[in-house]
mmCIF file with all atom_site columns, C-alpha atoms in Angstrom:
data_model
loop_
_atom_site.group_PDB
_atom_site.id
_atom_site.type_symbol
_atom_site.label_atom_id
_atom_site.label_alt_id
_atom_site.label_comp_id
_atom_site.label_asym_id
_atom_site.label_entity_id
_atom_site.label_seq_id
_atom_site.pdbx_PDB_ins_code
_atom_site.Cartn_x
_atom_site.Cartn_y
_atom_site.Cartn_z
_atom_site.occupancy
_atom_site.B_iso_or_equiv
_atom_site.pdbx_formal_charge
_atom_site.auth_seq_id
_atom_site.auth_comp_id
_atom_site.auth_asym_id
_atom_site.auth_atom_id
_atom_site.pdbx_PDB_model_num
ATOM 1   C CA . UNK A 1 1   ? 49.004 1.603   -51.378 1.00 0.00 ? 999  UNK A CA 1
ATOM 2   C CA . UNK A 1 2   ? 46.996 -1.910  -51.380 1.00 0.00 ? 1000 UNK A CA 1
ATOM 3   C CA . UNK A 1 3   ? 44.506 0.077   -53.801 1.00 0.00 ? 1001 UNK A CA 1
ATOM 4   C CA . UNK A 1 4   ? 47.320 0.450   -56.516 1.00 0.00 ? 1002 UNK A CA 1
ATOM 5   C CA . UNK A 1 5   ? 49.166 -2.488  -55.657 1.00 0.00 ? 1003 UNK A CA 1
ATOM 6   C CA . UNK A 1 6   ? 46.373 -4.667  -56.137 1.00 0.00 ? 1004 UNK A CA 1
ATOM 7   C CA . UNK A 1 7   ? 45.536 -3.170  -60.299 1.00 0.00 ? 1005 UNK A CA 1
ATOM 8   C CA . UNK A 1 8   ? 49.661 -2.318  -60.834 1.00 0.00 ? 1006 UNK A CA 1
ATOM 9   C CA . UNK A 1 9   ? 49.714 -5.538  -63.483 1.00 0.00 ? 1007 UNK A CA 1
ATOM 10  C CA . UNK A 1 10  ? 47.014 -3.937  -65.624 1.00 0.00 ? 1008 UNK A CA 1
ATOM 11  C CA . UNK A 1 11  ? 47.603 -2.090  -68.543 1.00 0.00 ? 1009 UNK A CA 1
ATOM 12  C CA . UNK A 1 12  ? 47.193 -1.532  -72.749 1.00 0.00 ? 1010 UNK A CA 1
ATOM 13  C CA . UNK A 1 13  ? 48.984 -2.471  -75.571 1.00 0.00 ? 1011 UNK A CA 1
ATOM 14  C CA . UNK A 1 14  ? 48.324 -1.709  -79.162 1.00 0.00 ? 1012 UNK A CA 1
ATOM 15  C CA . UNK A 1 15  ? 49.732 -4.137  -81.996 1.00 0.00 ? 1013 UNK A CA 1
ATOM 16  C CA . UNK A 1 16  ? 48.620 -2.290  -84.624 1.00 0.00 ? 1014 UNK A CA 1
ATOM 17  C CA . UNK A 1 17  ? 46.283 0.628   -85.806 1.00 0.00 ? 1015 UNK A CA 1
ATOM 18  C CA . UNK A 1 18  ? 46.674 2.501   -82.755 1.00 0.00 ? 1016 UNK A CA 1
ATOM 19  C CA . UNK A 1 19  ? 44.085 0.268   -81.228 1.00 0.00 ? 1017 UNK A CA 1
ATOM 20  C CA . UNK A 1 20  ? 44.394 0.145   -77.660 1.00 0.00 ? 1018 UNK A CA 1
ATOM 21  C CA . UNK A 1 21  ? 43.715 -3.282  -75.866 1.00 0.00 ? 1019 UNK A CA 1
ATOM 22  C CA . UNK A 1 22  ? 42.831 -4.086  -72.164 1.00 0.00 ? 1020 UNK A CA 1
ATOM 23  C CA . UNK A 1 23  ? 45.548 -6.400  -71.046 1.00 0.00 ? 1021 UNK A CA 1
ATOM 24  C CA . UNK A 1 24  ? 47.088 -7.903  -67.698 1.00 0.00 ? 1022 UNK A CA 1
ATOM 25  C CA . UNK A 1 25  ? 50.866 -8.424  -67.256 1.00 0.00 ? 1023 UNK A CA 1
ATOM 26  C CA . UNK A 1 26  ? 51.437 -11.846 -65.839 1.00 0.00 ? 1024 UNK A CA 1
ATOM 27  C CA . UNK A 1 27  ? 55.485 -11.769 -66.627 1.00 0.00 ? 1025 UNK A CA 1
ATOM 28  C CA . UNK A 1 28  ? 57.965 -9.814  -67.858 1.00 0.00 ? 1026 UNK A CA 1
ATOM 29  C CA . UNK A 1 29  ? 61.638 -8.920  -68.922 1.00 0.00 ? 1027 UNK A CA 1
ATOM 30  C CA . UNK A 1 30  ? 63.693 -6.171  -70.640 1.00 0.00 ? 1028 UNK A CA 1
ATOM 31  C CA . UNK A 1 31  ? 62.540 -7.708  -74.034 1.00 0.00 ? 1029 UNK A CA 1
ATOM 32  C CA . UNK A 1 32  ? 59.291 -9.320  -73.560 1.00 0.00 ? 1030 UNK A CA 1
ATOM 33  C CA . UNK A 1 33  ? 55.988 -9.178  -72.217 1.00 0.00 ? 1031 UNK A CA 1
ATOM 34  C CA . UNK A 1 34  ? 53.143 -11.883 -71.693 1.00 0.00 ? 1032 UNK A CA 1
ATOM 35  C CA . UNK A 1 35  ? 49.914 -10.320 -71.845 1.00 0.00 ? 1033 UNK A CA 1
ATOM 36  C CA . UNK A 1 36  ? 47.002 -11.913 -70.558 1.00 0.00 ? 1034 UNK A CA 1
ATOM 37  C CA . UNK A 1 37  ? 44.238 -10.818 -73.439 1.00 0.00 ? 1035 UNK A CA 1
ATOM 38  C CA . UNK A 1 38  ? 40.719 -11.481 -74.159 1.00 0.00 ? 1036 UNK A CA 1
ATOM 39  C CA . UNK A 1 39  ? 41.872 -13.971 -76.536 1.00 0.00 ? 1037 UNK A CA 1
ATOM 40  C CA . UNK A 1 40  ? 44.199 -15.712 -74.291 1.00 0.00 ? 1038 UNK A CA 1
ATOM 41  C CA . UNK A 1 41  ? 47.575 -14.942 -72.824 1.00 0.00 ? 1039 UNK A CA 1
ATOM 42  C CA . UNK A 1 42  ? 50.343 -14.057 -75.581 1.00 0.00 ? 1040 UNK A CA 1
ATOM 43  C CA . UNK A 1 43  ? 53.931 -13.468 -75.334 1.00 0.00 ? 1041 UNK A CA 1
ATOM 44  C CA . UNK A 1 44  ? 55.072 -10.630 -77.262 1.00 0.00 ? 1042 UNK A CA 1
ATOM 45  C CA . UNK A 1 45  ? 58.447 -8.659  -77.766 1.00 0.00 ? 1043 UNK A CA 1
ATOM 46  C CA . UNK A 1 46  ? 58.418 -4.947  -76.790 1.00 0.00 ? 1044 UNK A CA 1
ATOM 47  C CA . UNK A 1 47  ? 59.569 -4.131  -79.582 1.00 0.00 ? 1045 UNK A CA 1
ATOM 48  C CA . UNK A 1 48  ? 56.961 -5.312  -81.710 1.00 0.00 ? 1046 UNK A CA 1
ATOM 49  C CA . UNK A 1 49  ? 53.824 -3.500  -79.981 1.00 0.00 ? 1047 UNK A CA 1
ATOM 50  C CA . UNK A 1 50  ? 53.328 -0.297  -77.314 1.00 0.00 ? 1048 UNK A CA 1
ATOM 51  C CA . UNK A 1 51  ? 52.252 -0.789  -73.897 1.00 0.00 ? 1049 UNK A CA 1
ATOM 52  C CA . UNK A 1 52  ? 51.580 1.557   -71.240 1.00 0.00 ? 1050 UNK A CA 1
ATOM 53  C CA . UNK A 1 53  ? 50.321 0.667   -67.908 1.00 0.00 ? 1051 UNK A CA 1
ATOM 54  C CA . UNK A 1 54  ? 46.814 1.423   -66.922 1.00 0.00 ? 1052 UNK A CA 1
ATOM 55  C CA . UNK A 1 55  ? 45.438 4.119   -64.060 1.00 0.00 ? 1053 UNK A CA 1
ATOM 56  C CA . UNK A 1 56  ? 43.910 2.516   -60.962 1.00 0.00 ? 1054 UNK A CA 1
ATOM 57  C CA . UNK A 1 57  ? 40.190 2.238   -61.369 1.00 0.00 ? 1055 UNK A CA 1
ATOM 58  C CA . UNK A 1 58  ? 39.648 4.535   -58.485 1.00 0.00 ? 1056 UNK A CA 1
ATOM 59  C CA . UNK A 1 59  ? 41.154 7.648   -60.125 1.00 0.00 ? 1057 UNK A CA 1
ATOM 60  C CA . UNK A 1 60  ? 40.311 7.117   -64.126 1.00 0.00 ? 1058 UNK A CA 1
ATOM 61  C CA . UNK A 1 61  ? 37.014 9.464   -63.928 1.00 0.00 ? 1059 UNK A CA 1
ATOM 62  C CA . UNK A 1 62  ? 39.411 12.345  -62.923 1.00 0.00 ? 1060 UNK A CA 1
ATOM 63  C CA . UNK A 1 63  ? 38.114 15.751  -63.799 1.00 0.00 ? 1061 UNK A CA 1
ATOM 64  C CA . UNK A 1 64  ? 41.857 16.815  -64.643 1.00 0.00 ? 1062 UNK A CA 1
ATOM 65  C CA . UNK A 1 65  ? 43.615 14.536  -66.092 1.00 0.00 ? 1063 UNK A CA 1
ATOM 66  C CA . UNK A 1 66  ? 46.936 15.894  -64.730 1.00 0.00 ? 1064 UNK A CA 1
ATOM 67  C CA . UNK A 1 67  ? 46.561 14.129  -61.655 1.00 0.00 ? 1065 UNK A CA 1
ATOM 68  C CA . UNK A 1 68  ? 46.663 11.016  -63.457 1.00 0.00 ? 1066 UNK A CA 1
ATOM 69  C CA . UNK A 1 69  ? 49.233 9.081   -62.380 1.00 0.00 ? 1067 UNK A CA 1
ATOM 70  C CA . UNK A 1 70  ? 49.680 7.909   -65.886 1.00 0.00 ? 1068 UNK A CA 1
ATOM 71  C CA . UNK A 1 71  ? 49.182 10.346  -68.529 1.00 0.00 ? 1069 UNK A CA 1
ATOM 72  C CA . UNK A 1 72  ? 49.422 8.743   -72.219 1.00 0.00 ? 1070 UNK A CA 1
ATOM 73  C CA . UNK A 1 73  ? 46.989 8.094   -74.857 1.00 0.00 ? 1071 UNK A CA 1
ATOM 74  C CA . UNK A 1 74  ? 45.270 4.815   -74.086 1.00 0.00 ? 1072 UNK A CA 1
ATOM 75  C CA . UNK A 1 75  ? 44.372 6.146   -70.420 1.00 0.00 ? 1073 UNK A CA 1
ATOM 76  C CA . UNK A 1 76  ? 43.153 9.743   -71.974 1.00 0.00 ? 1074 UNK A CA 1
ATOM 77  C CA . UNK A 1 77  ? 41.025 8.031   -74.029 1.00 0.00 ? 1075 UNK A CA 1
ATOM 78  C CA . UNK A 1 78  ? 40.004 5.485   -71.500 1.00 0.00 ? 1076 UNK A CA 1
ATOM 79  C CA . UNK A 1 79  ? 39.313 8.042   -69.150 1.00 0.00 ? 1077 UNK A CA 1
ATOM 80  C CA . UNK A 1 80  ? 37.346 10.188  -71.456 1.00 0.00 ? 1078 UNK A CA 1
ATOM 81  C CA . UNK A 1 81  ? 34.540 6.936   -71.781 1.00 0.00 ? 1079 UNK A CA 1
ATOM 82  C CA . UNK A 1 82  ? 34.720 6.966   -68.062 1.00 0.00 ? 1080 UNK A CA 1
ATOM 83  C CA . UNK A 1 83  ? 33.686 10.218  -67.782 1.00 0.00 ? 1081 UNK A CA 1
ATOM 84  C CA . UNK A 1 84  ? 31.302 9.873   -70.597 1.00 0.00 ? 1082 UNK A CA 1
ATOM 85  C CA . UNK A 1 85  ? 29.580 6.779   -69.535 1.00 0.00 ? 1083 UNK A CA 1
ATOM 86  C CA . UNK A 1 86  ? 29.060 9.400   -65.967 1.00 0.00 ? 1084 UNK A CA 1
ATOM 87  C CA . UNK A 1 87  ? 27.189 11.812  -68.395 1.00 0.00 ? 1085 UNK A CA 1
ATOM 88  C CA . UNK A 1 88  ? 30.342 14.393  -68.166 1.00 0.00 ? 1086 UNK A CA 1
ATOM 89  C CA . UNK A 1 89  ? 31.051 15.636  -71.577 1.00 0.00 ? 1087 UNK A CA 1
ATOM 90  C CA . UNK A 1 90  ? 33.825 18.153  -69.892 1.00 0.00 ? 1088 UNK A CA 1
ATOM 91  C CA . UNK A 1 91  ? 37.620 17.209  -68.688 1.00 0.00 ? 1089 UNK A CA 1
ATOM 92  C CA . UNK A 1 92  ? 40.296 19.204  -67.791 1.00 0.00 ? 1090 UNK A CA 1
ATOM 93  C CA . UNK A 1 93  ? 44.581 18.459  -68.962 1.00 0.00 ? 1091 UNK A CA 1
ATOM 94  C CA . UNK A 1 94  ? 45.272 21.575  -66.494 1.00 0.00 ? 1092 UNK A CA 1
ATOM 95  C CA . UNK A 1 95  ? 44.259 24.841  -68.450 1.00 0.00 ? 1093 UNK A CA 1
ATOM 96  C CA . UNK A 1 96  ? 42.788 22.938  -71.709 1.00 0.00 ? 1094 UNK A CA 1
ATOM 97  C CA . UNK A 1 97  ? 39.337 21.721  -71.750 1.00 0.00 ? 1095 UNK A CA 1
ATOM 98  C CA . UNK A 1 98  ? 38.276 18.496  -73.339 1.00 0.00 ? 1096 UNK A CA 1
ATOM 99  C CA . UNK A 1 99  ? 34.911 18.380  -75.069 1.00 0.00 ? 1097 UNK A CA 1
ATOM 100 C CA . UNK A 1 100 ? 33.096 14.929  -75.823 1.00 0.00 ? 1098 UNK A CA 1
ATOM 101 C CA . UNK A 1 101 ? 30.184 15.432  -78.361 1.00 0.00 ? 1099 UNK A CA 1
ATOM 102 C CA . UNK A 1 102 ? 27.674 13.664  -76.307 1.00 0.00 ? 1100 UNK A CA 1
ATOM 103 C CA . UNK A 1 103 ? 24.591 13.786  -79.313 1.00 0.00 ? 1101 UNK A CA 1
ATOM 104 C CA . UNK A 1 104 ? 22.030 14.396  -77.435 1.00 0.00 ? 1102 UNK A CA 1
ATOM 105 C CA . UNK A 1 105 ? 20.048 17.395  -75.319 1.00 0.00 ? 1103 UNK A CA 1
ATOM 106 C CA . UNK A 1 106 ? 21.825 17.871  -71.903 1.00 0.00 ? 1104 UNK A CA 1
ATOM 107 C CA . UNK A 1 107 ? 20.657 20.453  -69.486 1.00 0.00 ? 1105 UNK A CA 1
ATOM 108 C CA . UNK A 1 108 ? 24.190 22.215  -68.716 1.00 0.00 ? 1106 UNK A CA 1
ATOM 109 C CA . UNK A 1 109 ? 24.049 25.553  -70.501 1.00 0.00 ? 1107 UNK A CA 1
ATOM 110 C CA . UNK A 1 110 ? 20.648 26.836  -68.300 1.00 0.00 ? 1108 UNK A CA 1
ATOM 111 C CA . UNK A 1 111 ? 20.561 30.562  -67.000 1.00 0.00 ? 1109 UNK A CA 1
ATOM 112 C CA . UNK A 1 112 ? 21.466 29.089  -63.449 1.00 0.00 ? 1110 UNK A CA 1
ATOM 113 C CA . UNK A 1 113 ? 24.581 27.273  -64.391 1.00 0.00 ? 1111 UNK A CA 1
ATOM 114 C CA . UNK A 1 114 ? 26.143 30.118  -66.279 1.00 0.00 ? 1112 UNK A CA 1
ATOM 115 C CA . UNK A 1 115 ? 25.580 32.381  -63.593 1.00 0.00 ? 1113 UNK A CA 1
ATOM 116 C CA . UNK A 1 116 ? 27.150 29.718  -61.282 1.00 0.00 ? 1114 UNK A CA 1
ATOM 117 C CA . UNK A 1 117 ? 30.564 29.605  -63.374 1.00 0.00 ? 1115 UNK A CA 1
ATOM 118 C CA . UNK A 1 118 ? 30.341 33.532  -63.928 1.00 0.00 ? 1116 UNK A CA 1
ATOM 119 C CA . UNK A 1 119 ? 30.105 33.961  -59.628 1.00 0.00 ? 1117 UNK A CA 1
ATOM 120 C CA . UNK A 1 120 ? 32.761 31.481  -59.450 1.00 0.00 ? 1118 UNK A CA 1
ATOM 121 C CA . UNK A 1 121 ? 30.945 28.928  -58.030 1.00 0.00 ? 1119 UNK A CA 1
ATOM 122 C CA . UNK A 1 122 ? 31.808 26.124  -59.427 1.00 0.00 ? 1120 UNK A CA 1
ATOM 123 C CA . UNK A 1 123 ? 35.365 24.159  -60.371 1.00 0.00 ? 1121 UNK A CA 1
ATOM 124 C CA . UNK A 1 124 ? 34.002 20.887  -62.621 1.00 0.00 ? 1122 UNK A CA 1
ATOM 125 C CA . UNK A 1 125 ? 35.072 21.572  -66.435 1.00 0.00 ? 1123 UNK A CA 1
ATOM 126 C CA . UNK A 1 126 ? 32.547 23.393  -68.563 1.00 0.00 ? 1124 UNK A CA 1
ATOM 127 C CA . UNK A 1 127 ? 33.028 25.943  -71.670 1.00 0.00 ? 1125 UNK A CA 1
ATOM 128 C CA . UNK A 1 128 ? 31.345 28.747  -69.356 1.00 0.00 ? 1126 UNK A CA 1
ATOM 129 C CA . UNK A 1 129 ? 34.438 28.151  -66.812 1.00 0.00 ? 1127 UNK A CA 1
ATOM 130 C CA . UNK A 1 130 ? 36.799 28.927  -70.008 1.00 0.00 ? 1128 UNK A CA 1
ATOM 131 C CA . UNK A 1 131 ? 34.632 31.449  -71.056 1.00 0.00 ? 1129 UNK A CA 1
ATOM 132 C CA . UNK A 1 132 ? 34.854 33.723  -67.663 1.00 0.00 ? 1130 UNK A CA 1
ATOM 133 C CA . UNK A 1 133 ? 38.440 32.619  -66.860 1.00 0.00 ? 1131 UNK A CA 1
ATOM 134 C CA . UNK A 1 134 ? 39.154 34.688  -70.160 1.00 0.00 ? 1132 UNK A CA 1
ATOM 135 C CA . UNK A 1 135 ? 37.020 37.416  -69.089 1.00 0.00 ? 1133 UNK A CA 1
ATOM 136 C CA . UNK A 1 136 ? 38.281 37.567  -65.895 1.00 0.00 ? 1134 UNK A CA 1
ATOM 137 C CA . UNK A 1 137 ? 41.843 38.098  -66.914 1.00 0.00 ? 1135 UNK A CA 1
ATOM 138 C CA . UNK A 1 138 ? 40.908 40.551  -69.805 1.00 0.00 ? 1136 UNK A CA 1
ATOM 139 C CA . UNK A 1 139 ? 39.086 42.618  -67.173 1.00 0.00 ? 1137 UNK A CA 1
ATOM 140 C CA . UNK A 1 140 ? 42.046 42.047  -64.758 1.00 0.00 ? 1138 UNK A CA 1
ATOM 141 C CA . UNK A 1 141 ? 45.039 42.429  -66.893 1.00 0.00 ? 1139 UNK A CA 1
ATOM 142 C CA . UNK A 1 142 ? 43.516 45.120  -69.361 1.00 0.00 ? 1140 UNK A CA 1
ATOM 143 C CA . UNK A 1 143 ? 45.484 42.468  -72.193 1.00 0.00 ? 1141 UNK A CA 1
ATOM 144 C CA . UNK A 1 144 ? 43.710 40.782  -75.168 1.00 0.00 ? 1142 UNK A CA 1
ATOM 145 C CA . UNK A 1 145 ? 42.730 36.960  -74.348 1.00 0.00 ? 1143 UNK A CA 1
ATOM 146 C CA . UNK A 1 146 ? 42.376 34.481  -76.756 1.00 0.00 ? 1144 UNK A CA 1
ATOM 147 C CA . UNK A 1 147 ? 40.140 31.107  -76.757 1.00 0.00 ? 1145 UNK A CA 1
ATOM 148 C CA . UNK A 1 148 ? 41.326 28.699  -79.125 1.00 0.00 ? 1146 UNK A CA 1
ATOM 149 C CA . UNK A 1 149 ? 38.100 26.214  -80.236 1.00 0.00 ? 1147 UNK A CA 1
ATOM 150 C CA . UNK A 1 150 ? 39.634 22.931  -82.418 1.00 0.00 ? 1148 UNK A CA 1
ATOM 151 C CA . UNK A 1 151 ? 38.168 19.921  -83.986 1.00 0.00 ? 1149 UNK A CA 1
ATOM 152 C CA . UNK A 1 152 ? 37.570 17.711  -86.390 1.00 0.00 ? 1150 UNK A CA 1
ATOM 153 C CA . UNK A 1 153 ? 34.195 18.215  -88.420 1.00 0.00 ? 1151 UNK A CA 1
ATOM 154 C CA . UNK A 1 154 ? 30.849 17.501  -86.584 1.00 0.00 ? 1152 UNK A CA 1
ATOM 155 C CA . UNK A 1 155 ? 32.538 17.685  -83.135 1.00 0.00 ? 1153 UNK A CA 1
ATOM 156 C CA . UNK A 1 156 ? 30.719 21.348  -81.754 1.00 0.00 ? 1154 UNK A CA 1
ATOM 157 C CA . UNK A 1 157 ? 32.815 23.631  -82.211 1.00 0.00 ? 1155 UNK A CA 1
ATOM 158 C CA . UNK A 1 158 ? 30.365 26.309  -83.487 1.00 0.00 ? 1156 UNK A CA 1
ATOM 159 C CA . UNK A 1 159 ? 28.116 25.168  -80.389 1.00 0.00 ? 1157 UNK A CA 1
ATOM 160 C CA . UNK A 1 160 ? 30.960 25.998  -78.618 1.00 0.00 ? 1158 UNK A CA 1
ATOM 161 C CA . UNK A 1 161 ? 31.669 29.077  -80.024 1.00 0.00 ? 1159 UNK A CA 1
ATOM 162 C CA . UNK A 1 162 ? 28.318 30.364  -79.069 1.00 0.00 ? 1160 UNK A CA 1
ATOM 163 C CA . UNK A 1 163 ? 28.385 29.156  -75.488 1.00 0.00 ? 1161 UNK A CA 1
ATOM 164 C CA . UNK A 1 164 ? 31.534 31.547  -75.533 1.00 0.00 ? 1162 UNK A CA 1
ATOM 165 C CA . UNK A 1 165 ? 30.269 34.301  -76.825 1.00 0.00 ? 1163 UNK A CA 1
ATOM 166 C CA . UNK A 1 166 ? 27.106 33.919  -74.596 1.00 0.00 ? 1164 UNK A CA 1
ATOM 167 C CA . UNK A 1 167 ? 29.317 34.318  -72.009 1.00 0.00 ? 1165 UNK A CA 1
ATOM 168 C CA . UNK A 1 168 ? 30.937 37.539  -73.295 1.00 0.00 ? 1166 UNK A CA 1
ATOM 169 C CA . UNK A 1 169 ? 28.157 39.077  -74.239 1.00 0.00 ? 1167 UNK A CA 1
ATOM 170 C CA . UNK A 1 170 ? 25.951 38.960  -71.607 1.00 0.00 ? 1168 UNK A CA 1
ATOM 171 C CA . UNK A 1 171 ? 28.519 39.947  -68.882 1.00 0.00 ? 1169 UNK A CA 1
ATOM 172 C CA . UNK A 1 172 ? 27.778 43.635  -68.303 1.00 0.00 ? 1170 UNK A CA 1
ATOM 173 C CA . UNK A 1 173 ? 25.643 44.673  -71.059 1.00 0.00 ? 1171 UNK A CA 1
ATOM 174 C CA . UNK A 1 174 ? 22.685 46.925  -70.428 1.00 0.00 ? 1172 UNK A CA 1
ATOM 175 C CA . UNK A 1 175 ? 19.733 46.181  -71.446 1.00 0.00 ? 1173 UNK A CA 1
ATOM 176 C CA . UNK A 1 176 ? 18.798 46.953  -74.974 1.00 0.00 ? 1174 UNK A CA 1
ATOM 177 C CA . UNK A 1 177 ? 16.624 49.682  -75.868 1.00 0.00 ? 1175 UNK A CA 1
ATOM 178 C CA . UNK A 1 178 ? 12.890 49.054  -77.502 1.00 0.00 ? 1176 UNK A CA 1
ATOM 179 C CA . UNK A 1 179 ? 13.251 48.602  -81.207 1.00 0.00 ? 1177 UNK A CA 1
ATOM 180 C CA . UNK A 1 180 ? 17.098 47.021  -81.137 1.00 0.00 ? 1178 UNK A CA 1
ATOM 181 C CA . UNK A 1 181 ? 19.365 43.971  -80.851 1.00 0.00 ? 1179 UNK A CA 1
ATOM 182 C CA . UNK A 1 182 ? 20.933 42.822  -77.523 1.00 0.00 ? 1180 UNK A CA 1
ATOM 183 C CA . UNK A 1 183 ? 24.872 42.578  -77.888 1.00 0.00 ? 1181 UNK A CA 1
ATOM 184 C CA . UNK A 1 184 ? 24.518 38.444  -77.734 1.00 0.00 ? 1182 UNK A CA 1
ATOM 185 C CA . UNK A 1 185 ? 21.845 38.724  -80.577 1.00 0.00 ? 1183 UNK A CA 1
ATOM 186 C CA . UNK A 1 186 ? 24.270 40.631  -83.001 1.00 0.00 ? 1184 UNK A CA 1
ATOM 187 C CA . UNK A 1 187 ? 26.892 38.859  -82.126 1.00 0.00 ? 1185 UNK A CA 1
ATOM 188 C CA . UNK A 1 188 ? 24.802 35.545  -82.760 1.00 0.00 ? 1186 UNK A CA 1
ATOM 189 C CA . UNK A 1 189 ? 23.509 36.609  -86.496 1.00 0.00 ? 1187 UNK A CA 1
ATOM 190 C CA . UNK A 1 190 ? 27.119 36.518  -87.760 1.00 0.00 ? 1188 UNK A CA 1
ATOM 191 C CA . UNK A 1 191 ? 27.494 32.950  -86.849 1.00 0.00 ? 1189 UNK A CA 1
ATOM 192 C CA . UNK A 1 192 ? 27.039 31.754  -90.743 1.00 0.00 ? 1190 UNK A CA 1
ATOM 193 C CA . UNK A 1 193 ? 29.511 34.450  -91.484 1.00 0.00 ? 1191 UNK A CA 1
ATOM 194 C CA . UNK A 1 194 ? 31.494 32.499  -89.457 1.00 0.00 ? 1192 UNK A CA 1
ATOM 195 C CA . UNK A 1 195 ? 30.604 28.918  -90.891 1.00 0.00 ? 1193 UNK A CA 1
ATOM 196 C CA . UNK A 1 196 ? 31.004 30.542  -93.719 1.00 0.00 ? 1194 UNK A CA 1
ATOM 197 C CA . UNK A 1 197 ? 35.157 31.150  -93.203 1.00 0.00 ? 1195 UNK A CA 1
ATOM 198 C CA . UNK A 1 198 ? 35.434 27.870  -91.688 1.00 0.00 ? 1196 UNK A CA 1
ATOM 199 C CA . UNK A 1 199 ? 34.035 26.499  -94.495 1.00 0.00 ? 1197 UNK A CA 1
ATOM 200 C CA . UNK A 1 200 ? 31.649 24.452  -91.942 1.00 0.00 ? 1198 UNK A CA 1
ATOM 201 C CA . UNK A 1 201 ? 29.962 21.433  -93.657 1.00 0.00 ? 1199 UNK A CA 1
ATOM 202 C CA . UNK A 1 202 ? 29.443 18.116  -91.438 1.00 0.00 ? 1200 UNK A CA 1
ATOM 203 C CA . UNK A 1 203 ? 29.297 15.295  -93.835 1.00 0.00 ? 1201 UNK A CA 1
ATOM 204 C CA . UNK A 1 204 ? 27.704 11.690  -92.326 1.00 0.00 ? 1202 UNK A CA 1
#
């Protein structure tokens, strides 16, 4: 208890703009707050900004975020960055996965890994774990399954598409005979089809 005791007067509060700001509770009463901010310590009415307390430090690089103790947008979002500045791009809210663009080459979509997540050997968040947990209850349940990839423009969601369909396609296929396409490659050439639809243009 001395570990959450200790950070219990920390939190965020947002003024404006839905920006969040680190802040540390110093007093309070049913109709006011006094922050202590990076500016200086303010006393505000609660009815003039948002605040939500903070997560203890220990827990904010949670894989699921359902065992936050607070779940709310500034400690999502802070939490995310934790997990980002840790080089994981993946984070669970129970069955939904988070994705983080991280802009840059990371070696988590290798042969070995997605044979790791196919086996069932591993629990950390990844888009091959969503991938076979569909699979798995398609096979199991004989019912259709349905992965639902959203996001603003620029954010992977065709990258994530493919590391789907990689998935799907290379679980039980035979090997193709000389002269033709494997299921994944097919699959794969319709991709600006696909863009196509979506209407896929990243503009920076």
């Amino acid at each position: 208890m001395a570990l959450y005791s200790a950070e219990s007067n920390r939190g965020w509060v947002s003024f404006k703009d839905a920006e969040w700001l680190e802040c540390e509770v110093s007093d309070s009463s049913k109709t006011s707050l006094t922050l202590k901010l990076k500016e200086g310590t303010k006393t505000v009415n609660r009815t003039e900004c948002i605040f939500c307390y903070r997560n203890p430090s220990a827990v904010e690089g949670a894989s699921d975020f359902l065992t936050l103790p607070n779940l709310d947008e500034p400690n999502i979002l802070h939490s995310l960055r934790v997990r980002y500045w840790q080089g994981q791009v993946y984070s669970y809210t129970g069955p939904i996965l988070i994705a983080v663009n991280p802009w840059k080459s990371v070696d988590i979509y290798n042969a070995k890994n997605m044979e790791l997540h196919k086996a069932g050997g591993s629990k950390e968040p990844h888009i091959f774990a969503v991938a076979c947990k569909a699979l798995r209850e398609l096979m199991s349940t004989r019912k259709n399954q349905c992965v639902l990839i959203s996001g603003e423009s620029g954010s992977g969601k065709t990258e994530s598409t493919k590391y789907v369909l990689q998935i799907l396609t290379t679980s039980g296929q035979s090997k193709p005979a000389a002269g033709t396409s494997s299921i994944e490659q097919q699959v794969m050439m319709t991709n600006p089809v696909l863009e196509a639809f979506g209407n896929a243009k990243t503009v920076r």
